[in-house]
Amino acid sequence: MYKDTCAEVTPRRKLNFNEASDEIEPHVSSNMEELLVDHPQGSLEEKIPKIGMEFDTEDAAYNFYNEYAKVTGFSIRRHIVHKDINGRILDRIFCCECQGHRQKDKRDESYKSKRPITRTDCCAMMKINGRYSVKYKVVCFVAEHKGHDLVSPSKAYMLKSHRRVTHVQASQADDLDYSGITPRASFALMSKQVGGRENVGFIFEDYKNYLRSKRTMQMKFGDTGGVLEYLQKRQLDDPNFFYARQVDEDDLIANILWIDAQMKTDYVCFGDVISFDTTHRKNKEGRPFSLFVGVNHHRQTTIFGATLLYDETASTFIWLFDTFARAMSGKIPQIVLTDQDAAMAKALATQWPGTCHRLCIWHIYQNAATHLSNVFASFPSFLKDFRSCVYDYDEEEDFMNAWQLMLIRQVTWSDFAREMKAKFCGILP
C-alpha cells in the first residue's frame, strides 16, 4: 500500500473496496481551490479525478491523471504496482514527480557539483484498483502538494511527463535530419508549424535525444558502431590501448583516434620523424582515414596511430594533434611530413610550434602533376630535372646548384618552385 507521512493519506488506506466508493468525496486541497479561480468551472471539473471513476485500462487512467497534472502544473510518474500471476495489473499508484525523498549523498562533502533537490515527500497521488472488476476504479486521490511549487499551465509543457515525441513528429524529424538540416533549425521549424514551442509537445533536449538514440540504433550494425565495439573490446583486452573520439555540437561522433601498446613503444624509439597522410578515403562517404607513420631502424614502415576524421578543417586537426600528443605522454615529433594542406599547416603551427613541418615527396609529385601539367607538356626535360633534384642529391650545396640550374631551364615555373622548395628542404630563397 501507499506509505506516506501526510495526514491526508492515512484515512484513505482504510477504504473498504467491497462497498460502493461513490459515497466517498474527493479531497480538494487549497491548491485545487486556487486552480478553480483561474479556470472555467465546467472544463476543469471534468479533469479532476474523483473517487469511483472507472477506466478501461491502466494507460487510460495514467493519461487522465497526467492531463489533470498538466492543467494543475506538476509532473507525474508511475509508482507502486501489484500484479497477479498472469501479469495483469491489480492496482497502481500514480504519484507526483516529487514524491519520496533522496537518500543521503555518500560522496565527500567537498564535492562542487550538487544535484538539485527533486524529491520533497510530496503527497499528491491517485490510486486505481482493478481487483474486483475488469475496469480500474479510482479508490484514492490526494490533491494536496507538499514541499514544492506548482508551475503555471503555460510552462507545464516543459515538465517530464508532458513531453513526448509522437510517431508523426519522429517521422518529420527523420526527414529533416536526412536532408542535412541542423537539429536547432529543425526544431525551430517544427515550433513555427504549430504556433510556438509550447505546442510542440517536447523540448529541444528531447529532440536531440531522439536523434542521438536513432543514430545509436543505426550504429549497432553499422561501420561506426563496429569500430567503437572493436575499440572497446581492445581496451578491455589491453589496458595500454588508447582511443579517443570527438563529438560535434549535436553530440554525434565526428573523429576517432586509436593507438595500441606496440604503437606507443615504437613511437618512443622512432617517433622523431613522422609522416601524416590524409589522402585515403573510406567508401562512398569520402571520410579521411589517416595514419601516423614512421620508419624503424630496419627502414621498415611503422605505424604510430590511426584515425577516422569527419573533415579536414583546422579545428579537426587541432583536436587530433593535441590528442595524439597526450596519448604519447606529451612527446612531440621533431619533423612532420605532410601534404600541402593549409588547415593542417595552421594546426601544426598552433599545437606543435617547435616541430619542423616539411612536405612529403609523394605529395610533391602529385601536386606537381596537378599544377604543372602544361609545363610537363611544354618542357619534356623538366620532369627528369625535377626527379633528379629530389632523389639524386643528399648535400645541401649540390641540391641548391641543381635546383638553380633547373630554374634557369624552366623559368615559367620559378615562382611555384621557390615556395615549394622552402617546405621541401627548409632553405629560404
Short mmCIF file of C-alpha atoms in Angstrom, two decimals:
data_model
loop_
_atom_site.label_atom_id
_atom_site.label_comp_id
_atom_site.label_asym_id
_atom_site.label_seq_id
_atom_site.Cartn_x
_atom_site.Cartn_y
_atom_site.Cartn_z
CA MET A 1 0.00 0.00 0.00
CA TYR A 2 0.95 3.63 -0.37
CA LYS A 3 3.12 4.80 2.53
CA ASP A 4 3.49 8.49 3.21
CA THR A 5 3.90 10.92 6.06
CA CYS A 6 0.97 13.13 5.04
CA ALA A 7 -2.07 13.12 7.28
CA GLU A 8 -4.45 13.19 4.33
CA VAL A 9 -3.39 9.74 3.17
CA THR A 10 -3.94 7.85 6.42
CA PRO A 11 -7.74 7.51 6.38
CA ARG A 12 -7.74 6.59 2.71
CA ARG A 13 -5.66 3.46 3.38
CA LYS A 14 -8.61 2.05 5.32
CA LEU A 15 -11.06 2.14 2.44
CA ASN A 16 -13.42 -0.84 2.16
CA PHE A 17 -13.21 -1.73 -1.52
CA ASN A 18 -16.21 -4.07 -1.24
CA GLU A 19 -18.52 -1.15 -0.53
CA ALA A 20 -19.68 1.40 -3.03
CA SER A 21 -16.97 4.01 -3.24
CA ASP A 22 -19.16 6.63 -4.91
CA GLU A 23 -20.17 7.88 -1.49
CA ILE A 24 -16.61 8.98 -0.71
CA GLU A 25 -15.97 12.59 -1.63
CA PRO A 26 -12.64 13.51 -3.18
CA HIS A 27 -10.23 15.55 -1.14
CA VAL A 28 -9.85 19.07 -2.57
CA SER A 29 -6.77 20.91 -1.34
CA SER A 30 -6.02 24.59 -1.19
CA ASN A 31 -4.13 24.14 -4.48
CA MET A 32 -7.31 22.99 -6.13
CA GLU A 33 -9.30 25.90 -4.72
CA GLU A 34 -6.82 28.35 -6.25
CA LEU A 35 -6.97 26.49 -9.55
CA LEU A 36 -10.76 26.74 -9.70
CA VAL A 37 -10.47 30.51 -9.63
CA ASP A 38 -8.21 30.62 -12.72
CA HIS A 39 -10.10 28.17 -14.96
CA PRO A 40 -13.68 27.80 -16.19
CA GLN A 41 -15.67 25.72 -13.74
CA GLY A 42 -17.09 23.22 -16.23
CA SER A 43 -13.95 22.38 -18.20
CA LEU A 44 -11.72 21.98 -15.14
CA GLU A 45 -14.08 19.84 -13.08
CA GLU A 46 -14.12 17.27 -15.87
CA LYS A 47 -10.35 16.82 -15.43
CA ILE A 48 -10.35 16.47 -11.64
CA PRO A 49 -10.06 12.81 -10.51
CA LYS A 50 -12.98 11.62 -8.38
CA ILE A 51 -13.36 8.60 -6.18
CA GLY A 52 -15.21 5.91 -8.11
CA MET A 53 -14.20 6.98 -11.62
CA GLU A 54 -13.58 3.98 -13.87
CA PHE A 55 -11.08 3.40 -16.70
CA ASP A 56 -10.79 0.57 -19.18
CA THR A 57 -7.00 0.32 -18.97
CA GLU A 58 -4.14 1.43 -16.75
CA ASP A 59 -2.84 3.63 -19.57
CA ALA A 60 -6.18 5.41 -19.78
CA ALA A 61 -6.01 6.19 -16.07
CA TYR A 62 -2.45 7.45 -16.42
CA ASN A 63 -3.36 9.72 -19.33
CA PHE A 64 -6.32 11.15 -17.41
CA TYR A 65 -4.25 11.91 -14.31
CA ASN A 66 -1.43 13.30 -16.46
CA GLU A 67 -3.87 15.68 -18.18
CA TYR A 68 -5.07 16.83 -14.77
CA ALA A 69 -1.43 17.33 -13.72
CA LYS A 70 -0.77 19.45 -16.81
CA VAL A 71 -3.57 21.94 -16.10
CA THR A 72 -2.60 21.95 -12.42
CA GLY A 73 1.11 22.48 -13.02
CA PHE A 74 3.05 19.40 -11.93
CA SER A 75 4.56 16.22 -13.40
CA ILE A 76 3.61 12.64 -12.51
CA ARG A 77 5.14 9.18 -12.66
CA ARG A 78 4.04 5.60 -12.14
CA HIS A 79 4.72 4.39 -8.60
CA ILE A 80 3.73 1.21 -6.70
CA VAL A 81 2.07 -1.60 -8.67
CA HIS A 82 0.76 -5.07 -7.86
CA LYS A 83 0.15 -7.78 -10.49
CA ASP A 84 -1.41 -11.23 -10.50
CA ILE A 85 0.32 -14.40 -11.64
CA ASN A 86 -0.72 -13.68 -15.24
CA GLY A 87 0.85 -10.23 -15.23
CA ARG A 88 -2.42 -8.28 -15.07
CA ILE A 89 -2.19 -5.09 -13.04
CA LEU A 90 -4.31 -5.32 -9.88
CA ASP A 91 -3.67 -1.84 -8.54
CA ARG A 92 -1.41 1.08 -9.34
CA ILE A 93 -0.43 4.36 -7.72
CA PHE A 94 0.31 7.41 -9.84
CA CYS A 95 2.21 9.99 -7.81
CA CYS A 96 3.69 13.44 -8.14
CA GLU A 97 7.21 13.56 -9.57
CA CYS A 98 8.39 15.00 -6.22
CA GLN A 99 7.11 12.04 -4.18
CA GLY A 100 9.60 10.39 -1.82
CA HIS A 101 12.97 11.65 -0.69
CA ARG A 102 16.54 11.29 -1.82
CA GLN A 103 18.94 9.06 0.06
CA LYS A 104 21.87 10.67 1.79
CA ASP A 105 24.69 11.57 -0.61
CA LYS A 106 27.63 9.29 0.17
CA ARG A 107 30.15 11.45 -1.66
CA ASP A 108 32.69 13.58 0.15
CA GLU A 109 31.28 16.90 1.37
CA SER A 110 33.94 18.82 -0.57
CA TYR A 111 32.38 18.00 -3.95
CA LYS A 112 31.48 21.02 -6.06
CA SER A 113 28.60 19.81 -8.22
CA LYS A 114 25.45 19.44 -6.15
CA ARG A 115 22.42 17.87 -7.74
CA PRO A 116 19.18 19.84 -7.38
CA ILE A 117 16.58 18.59 -4.92
CA THR A 118 13.78 16.89 -6.84
CA ARG A 119 12.13 14.72 -4.13
CA THR A 120 10.28 16.63 -1.41
CA ASP A 121 7.99 13.95 0.11
CA CYS A 122 5.04 15.29 -1.85
CA CYS A 123 1.77 13.54 -1.01
CA ALA A 124 -0.20 14.15 -4.23
CA MET A 125 -1.31 10.86 -5.78
CA MET A 126 -4.09 8.86 -7.39
CA LYS A 127 -4.63 5.14 -6.85
CA ILE A 128 -6.61 2.82 -9.07
CA ASN A 129 -7.80 -0.70 -8.23
CA GLY A 130 -8.91 -3.47 -10.58
CA ARG A 131 -9.07 -6.45 -8.20
CA TYR A 132 -12.84 -6.77 -8.19
CA SER A 133 -13.79 -5.84 -11.77
CA VAL A 134 -12.45 -5.76 -15.29
CA LYS A 135 -12.18 -1.99 -15.10
CA TYR A 136 -9.92 0.14 -12.92
CA LYS A 137 -11.62 2.32 -10.33
CA VAL A 138 -10.16 5.35 -8.55
CA VAL A 139 -10.05 4.41 -4.87
CA CYS A 140 -7.78 7.14 -3.52
CA PHE A 141 -7.00 10.68 -4.61
CA VAL A 142 -4.85 13.28 -2.83
CA ALA A 143 -4.68 16.73 -4.39
CA GLU A 144 -2.51 18.40 -1.75
CA HIS A 145 1.12 19.04 -2.72
CA LYS A 146 4.00 19.39 -0.30
CA GLY A 147 7.48 20.88 -0.46
CA HIS A 148 7.40 22.32 -3.97
CA ASP A 149 5.63 24.93 -6.06
CA LEU A 150 3.29 24.31 -8.93
CA VAL A 151 4.14 25.82 -12.29
CA SER A 152 1.74 27.81 -14.40
CA PRO A 153 -0.14 25.80 -17.07
CA SER A 154 1.72 27.77 -19.76
CA LYS A 155 5.03 26.31 -18.51
CA ALA A 156 3.76 22.78 -17.83
CA TYR A 157 4.84 21.59 -21.29
CA MET A 158 8.44 21.58 -20.04
CA LEU A 159 7.72 19.04 -17.28
CA LYS A 160 8.83 15.47 -17.90
CA SER A 161 5.51 13.62 -18.02
CA HIS A 162 4.05 16.10 -20.52
CA ARG A 163 6.82 15.69 -23.10
CA ARG A 164 6.63 13.03 -25.79
CA VAL A 165 7.82 12.71 -29.39
CA THR A 166 4.93 11.26 -31.41
CA HIS A 167 5.34 8.93 -34.39
CA VAL A 168 4.40 11.73 -36.79
CA GLN A 169 6.95 14.08 -35.23
CA ALA A 170 9.59 11.36 -35.27
CA SER A 171 8.98 10.79 -38.97
CA GLN A 172 9.32 14.52 -39.65
CA ALA A 173 12.49 14.68 -37.56
CA ASP A 174 13.97 11.81 -39.60
CA ASP A 175 13.20 13.63 -42.86
CA LEU A 176 14.74 16.88 -41.62
CA ASP A 177 17.84 15.12 -40.32
CA TYR A 178 18.27 13.18 -43.56
CA SER A 179 18.02 16.46 -45.51
CA GLY A 180 21.02 17.83 -43.62
CA ILE A 181 19.13 20.48 -41.62
CA THR A 182 20.67 21.11 -38.20
CA PRO A 183 18.69 19.99 -35.12
CA ARG A 184 18.24 23.54 -33.87
CA ALA A 185 16.87 24.74 -37.20
CA SER A 186 14.65 21.66 -37.47
CA PHE A 187 13.16 22.22 -34.03
CA ALA A 188 12.55 25.89 -34.82
CA LEU A 189 10.70 24.86 -37.98
CA MET A 190 8.52 22.36 -36.11
CA SER A 191 7.75 25.01 -33.47
CA LYS A 192 6.71 27.51 -36.11
CA GLN A 193 4.39 24.98 -37.74
CA VAL A 194 2.35 24.50 -34.54
CA GLY A 195 2.39 28.12 -33.37
CA GLY A 196 5.12 28.07 -30.73
CA ARG A 197 7.37 25.81 -28.68
CA GLU A 198 4.71 25.29 -26.03
CA ASN A 199 2.58 23.45 -28.63
CA VAL A 200 5.25 21.08 -29.93
CA GLY A 201 4.85 18.55 -27.10
CA PHE A 202 8.54 18.27 -26.25
CA ILE A 203 11.59 20.46 -25.78
CA PHE A 204 14.79 20.81 -27.78
CA GLU A 205 16.70 18.42 -25.49
CA ASP A 206 14.13 15.69 -26.23
CA TYR A 207 14.63 16.31 -29.95
CA LYS A 208 18.41 15.91 -29.64
CA ASN A 209 17.99 12.80 -27.51
CA TYR A 210 15.75 11.25 -30.14
CA LEU A 211 18.27 11.88 -32.92
CA ARG A 212 21.05 10.51 -30.73
CA SER A 213 19.12 7.35 -29.87
CA LYS A 214 18.21 6.85 -33.55
CA ARG A 215 21.84 7.25 -34.54
CA THR A 216 22.87 4.82 -31.80
CA MET A 217 20.43 2.19 -33.07
CA GLN A 218 21.77 2.60 -36.60
CA MET A 219 25.33 2.30 -35.30
CA LYS A 220 24.77 -1.12 -33.73
CA PHE A 221 25.36 -2.88 -37.02
CA GLY A 222 26.95 -0.01 -38.94
CA ASP A 223 30.53 0.97 -39.60
CA THR A 224 30.89 3.40 -36.70
CA GLY A 225 29.21 1.05 -34.25
CA GLY A 226 31.51 -1.77 -35.34
CA VAL A 227 34.58 0.42 -34.88
CA LEU A 228 33.51 1.53 -31.40
CA GLU A 229 32.71 -2.03 -30.36
CA TYR A 230 36.11 -3.16 -31.61
CA LEU A 231 37.94 -0.34 -29.80
CA GLN A 232 36.13 -1.01 -26.55
CA LYS A 233 36.99 -4.70 -26.76
CA ARG A 234 40.63 -3.90 -27.47
CA GLN A 235 40.78 -1.61 -24.45
CA LEU A 236 39.34 -4.35 -22.24
CA ASP A 237 41.94 -6.83 -23.53
CA ASP A 238 44.83 -4.36 -23.34
CA PRO A 239 44.83 -1.63 -20.63
CA ASN A 240 47.53 0.24 -22.58
CA PHE A 241 45.29 0.54 -25.63
CA PHE A 242 44.19 4.13 -26.16
CA TYR A 243 41.32 5.55 -28.16
CA ALA A 244 39.54 8.89 -28.17
CA ARG A 245 36.56 10.28 -30.00
CA GLN A 246 35.38 13.81 -30.64
CA VAL A 247 31.72 14.76 -30.94
CA ASP A 248 30.18 17.70 -32.75
CA GLU A 249 27.78 20.32 -31.38
CA ASP A 250 24.92 17.81 -31.69
CA ASP A 251 26.83 15.20 -29.63
CA LEU A 252 27.32 12.99 -32.69
CA ILE A 253 30.63 11.22 -33.27
CA ALA A 254 32.89 13.17 -35.62
CA ASN A 255 36.52 11.97 -35.21
CA ILE A 256 38.14 8.84 -33.75
CA LEU A 257 41.81 8.20 -32.88
CA TRP A 258 43.25 4.89 -31.64
CA ILE A 259 46.76 3.81 -30.59
CA ASP A 260 47.79 0.40 -29.25
CA ALA A 261 50.64 -0.52 -26.92
CA GLN A 262 53.04 -1.52 -29.73
CA MET A 263 52.47 1.81 -31.46
CA LYS A 264 53.35 3.65 -28.25
CA THR A 265 56.55 1.63 -27.87
CA ASP A 266 57.59 2.22 -31.47
CA TYR A 267 56.85 5.93 -31.16
CA VAL A 268 59.17 6.26 -28.17
CA CYS A 269 62.02 4.77 -30.20
CA PHE A 270 61.33 6.05 -33.71
CA GLY A 271 58.90 8.97 -33.32
CA ASP A 272 61.29 11.84 -34.01
CA VAL A 273 60.25 11.94 -37.68
CA ILE A 274 56.71 11.04 -38.69
CA SER A 275 54.53 11.29 -41.75
CA PHE A 276 50.83 12.11 -41.62
CA ASP A 277 48.71 11.32 -44.67
CA THR A 278 45.02 12.14 -45.22
CA THR A 279 44.74 11.21 -48.90
CA HIS A 280 42.90 7.95 -48.18
CA ARG A 281 39.11 7.95 -48.29
CA LYS A 282 36.67 5.46 -46.79
CA ASN A 283 33.93 4.08 -49.05
CA LYS A 284 31.35 6.36 -50.65
CA GLU A 285 31.27 8.76 -47.68
CA GLY A 286 34.75 10.04 -48.54
CA ARG A 287 35.80 10.35 -44.90
CA PRO A 288 39.59 10.69 -44.43
CA PHE A 289 41.32 7.64 -42.98
CA SER A 290 44.73 8.82 -41.79
CA LEU A 291 47.84 7.22 -40.35
CA PHE A 292 50.76 8.49 -38.29
CA VAL A 293 53.68 6.51 -39.74
CA GLY A 294 57.45 6.44 -39.45
CA VAL A 295 60.48 4.26 -40.17
CA ASN A 296 62.26 1.96 -37.71
CA HIS A 297 65.96 1.06 -37.53
CA HIS A 298 65.45 -1.59 -40.25
CA ARG A 299 63.92 1.05 -42.57
CA GLN A 300 60.56 -0.65 -42.24
CA THR A 301 57.32 1.32 -42.16
CA THR A 302 55.99 1.66 -38.61
CA ILE A 303 52.51 2.83 -37.64
CA PHE A 304 52.20 5.14 -34.62
CA GLY A 305 48.44 5.78 -34.74
CA ALA A 306 45.30 5.65 -36.89
CA THR A 307 42.33 7.97 -37.14
CA LEU A 308 38.97 8.36 -38.88
CA LEU A 309 38.10 12.01 -39.49
CA TYR A 310 34.85 13.72 -40.39
CA ASP A 311 36.51 16.52 -42.36
CA GLU A 312 39.87 18.23 -42.91
CA THR A 313 39.34 21.53 -41.12
CA ALA A 314 41.79 23.29 -38.82
CA SER A 315 39.66 22.55 -35.73
CA THR A 316 39.70 18.82 -36.56
CA PHE A 317 43.48 18.74 -36.93
CA ILE A 318 43.94 20.78 -33.74
CA TRP A 319 41.96 18.19 -31.78
CA LEU A 320 43.84 15.35 -33.49
CA PHE A 321 47.37 16.62 -32.88
CA ASP A 322 46.59 17.60 -29.30
CA THR A 323 45.03 14.19 -28.53
CA PHE A 324 47.89 12.33 -30.22
CA ALA A 325 50.46 14.19 -28.11
CA ARG A 326 48.53 13.44 -24.89
CA ALA A 327 48.30 9.76 -25.80
CA MET A 328 52.08 9.70 -26.32
CA SER A 329 52.79 11.18 -22.86
CA GLY A 330 53.47 14.61 -24.29
CA LYS A 331 56.23 13.63 -26.72
CA ILE A 332 56.09 15.75 -29.89
CA PRO A 333 57.94 14.77 -33.09
CA GLN A 334 60.81 16.89 -34.33
CA ILE A 335 59.81 16.67 -38.01
CA VAL A 336 56.39 16.10 -39.58
CA LEU A 337 55.94 15.30 -43.27
CA THR A 338 52.51 16.12 -44.71
CA ASP A 339 50.85 17.23 -47.91
CA GLN A 340 50.23 20.88 -48.84
CA ASP A 341 47.12 21.33 -46.71
CA ALA A 342 46.62 24.85 -45.31
CA ALA A 343 44.36 23.71 -42.45
CA MET A 344 46.89 21.09 -41.39
CA ALA A 345 49.72 23.62 -41.53
CA LYS A 346 47.72 26.01 -39.33
CA ALA A 347 47.04 23.28 -36.76
CA LEU A 348 50.69 22.22 -36.65
CA ALA A 349 51.81 25.82 -36.13
CA THR A 350 49.50 26.25 -33.12
CA GLN A 351 49.73 22.80 -31.48
CA TRP A 352 53.32 21.78 -32.30
CA PRO A 353 55.16 25.10 -32.84
CA GLY A 354 58.56 23.53 -32.20
CA THR A 355 58.10 20.85 -34.86
CA CYS A 356 59.65 21.28 -38.29
CA HIS A 357 56.94 20.95 -40.94
CA ARG A 358 58.03 19.63 -44.32
CA LEU A 359 56.30 18.22 -47.40
CA CYS A 360 56.26 14.58 -48.42
CA ILE A 361 57.98 13.68 -51.72
CA TRP A 362 55.00 11.71 -52.96
CA HIS A 363 52.69 14.68 -52.40
CA ILE A 364 55.16 16.97 -54.16
CA TYR A 365 54.97 14.81 -57.26
CA GLN A 366 51.18 14.65 -57.09
CA ASN A 367 50.82 18.39 -56.73
CA ALA A 368 53.38 19.00 -59.48
CA ALA A 369 51.41 16.77 -61.84
CA THR A 370 48.22 18.66 -60.97
CA HIS A 371 49.50 22.22 -61.15
CA LEU A 372 52.22 21.88 -63.80
CA SER A 373 50.66 19.67 -66.43
CA ASN A 374 51.22 22.42 -69.02
CA VAL A 375 54.90 22.62 -68.02
CA PHE A 376 55.31 18.87 -68.45
CA ALA A 377 53.77 19.12 -71.88
CA SER A 378 55.85 22.14 -72.95
CA PHE A 379 59.19 21.08 -71.42
CA PRO A 380 59.78 17.31 -71.67
CA SER A 381 63.08 17.60 -69.82
CA PHE A 382 61.50 19.23 -66.77
CA LEU A 383 60.30 16.02 -65.09
CA LYS A 384 63.75 14.48 -65.39
CA ASP A 385 65.40 17.54 -63.80
CA PHE A 386 62.80 17.66 -61.06
CA ARG A 387 63.22 13.98 -60.20
CA SER A 388 66.97 14.40 -60.12
CA CYS A 389 66.71 17.27 -57.61
CA VAL A 390 64.53 15.23 -55.31
CA TYR A 391 66.37 11.90 -55.35
CA ASP A 392 69.94 12.34 -56.54
CA TYR A 393 71.39 14.89 -54.08
CA ASP A 394 71.97 14.45 -50.35
CA GLU A 395 74.14 17.51 -49.70
CA GLU A 396 72.59 20.96 -49.43
CA GLU A 397 75.08 22.65 -51.78
CA ASP A 398 74.62 20.03 -54.52
CA PHE A 399 70.85 20.32 -54.23
CA MET A 400 70.92 24.12 -54.45
CA ASN A 401 73.10 24.06 -57.57
CA ALA A 402 70.81 21.53 -59.28
CA TRP A 403 67.70 23.48 -58.25
CA GLN A 404 69.06 26.77 -59.63
CA LEU A 405 70.03 25.04 -62.87
CA MET A 406 66.51 23.69 -63.20
CA LEU A 407 65.03 27.16 -62.62
CA ILE A 408 67.23 28.61 -65.35
CA ARG A 409 65.99 25.98 -67.78
CA GLN A 410 62.32 26.28 -66.71
CA VAL A 411 61.77 29.99 -66.00
CA THR A 412 57.98 29.72 -66.13
CA TRP A 413 57.93 27.52 -63.04
CA SER A 414 60.16 29.69 -60.84
CA ASP A 415 57.57 31.26 -58.53
CA PHE A 416 55.86 28.00 -57.64
CA ALA A 417 59.17 26.19 -57.24
CA ARG A 418 60.56 28.72 -54.72
CA GLU A 419 57.55 28.29 -52.45
CA MET A 420 57.72 24.51 -52.65
CA LYS A 421 61.47 24.46 -52.02
CA ALA A 422 61.09 26.18 -48.65
CA LYS A 423 58.79 23.40 -47.46
CA PHE A 424 60.78 20.61 -49.02
CA CYS A 425 64.30 21.35 -47.82
CA GLY A 426 63.85 24.11 -45.24
CA ILE A 427 66.01 26.64 -47.12
CA LEU A 428 64.66 30.07 -47.89
CA PRO A 429 65.43 31.56 -51.32
#
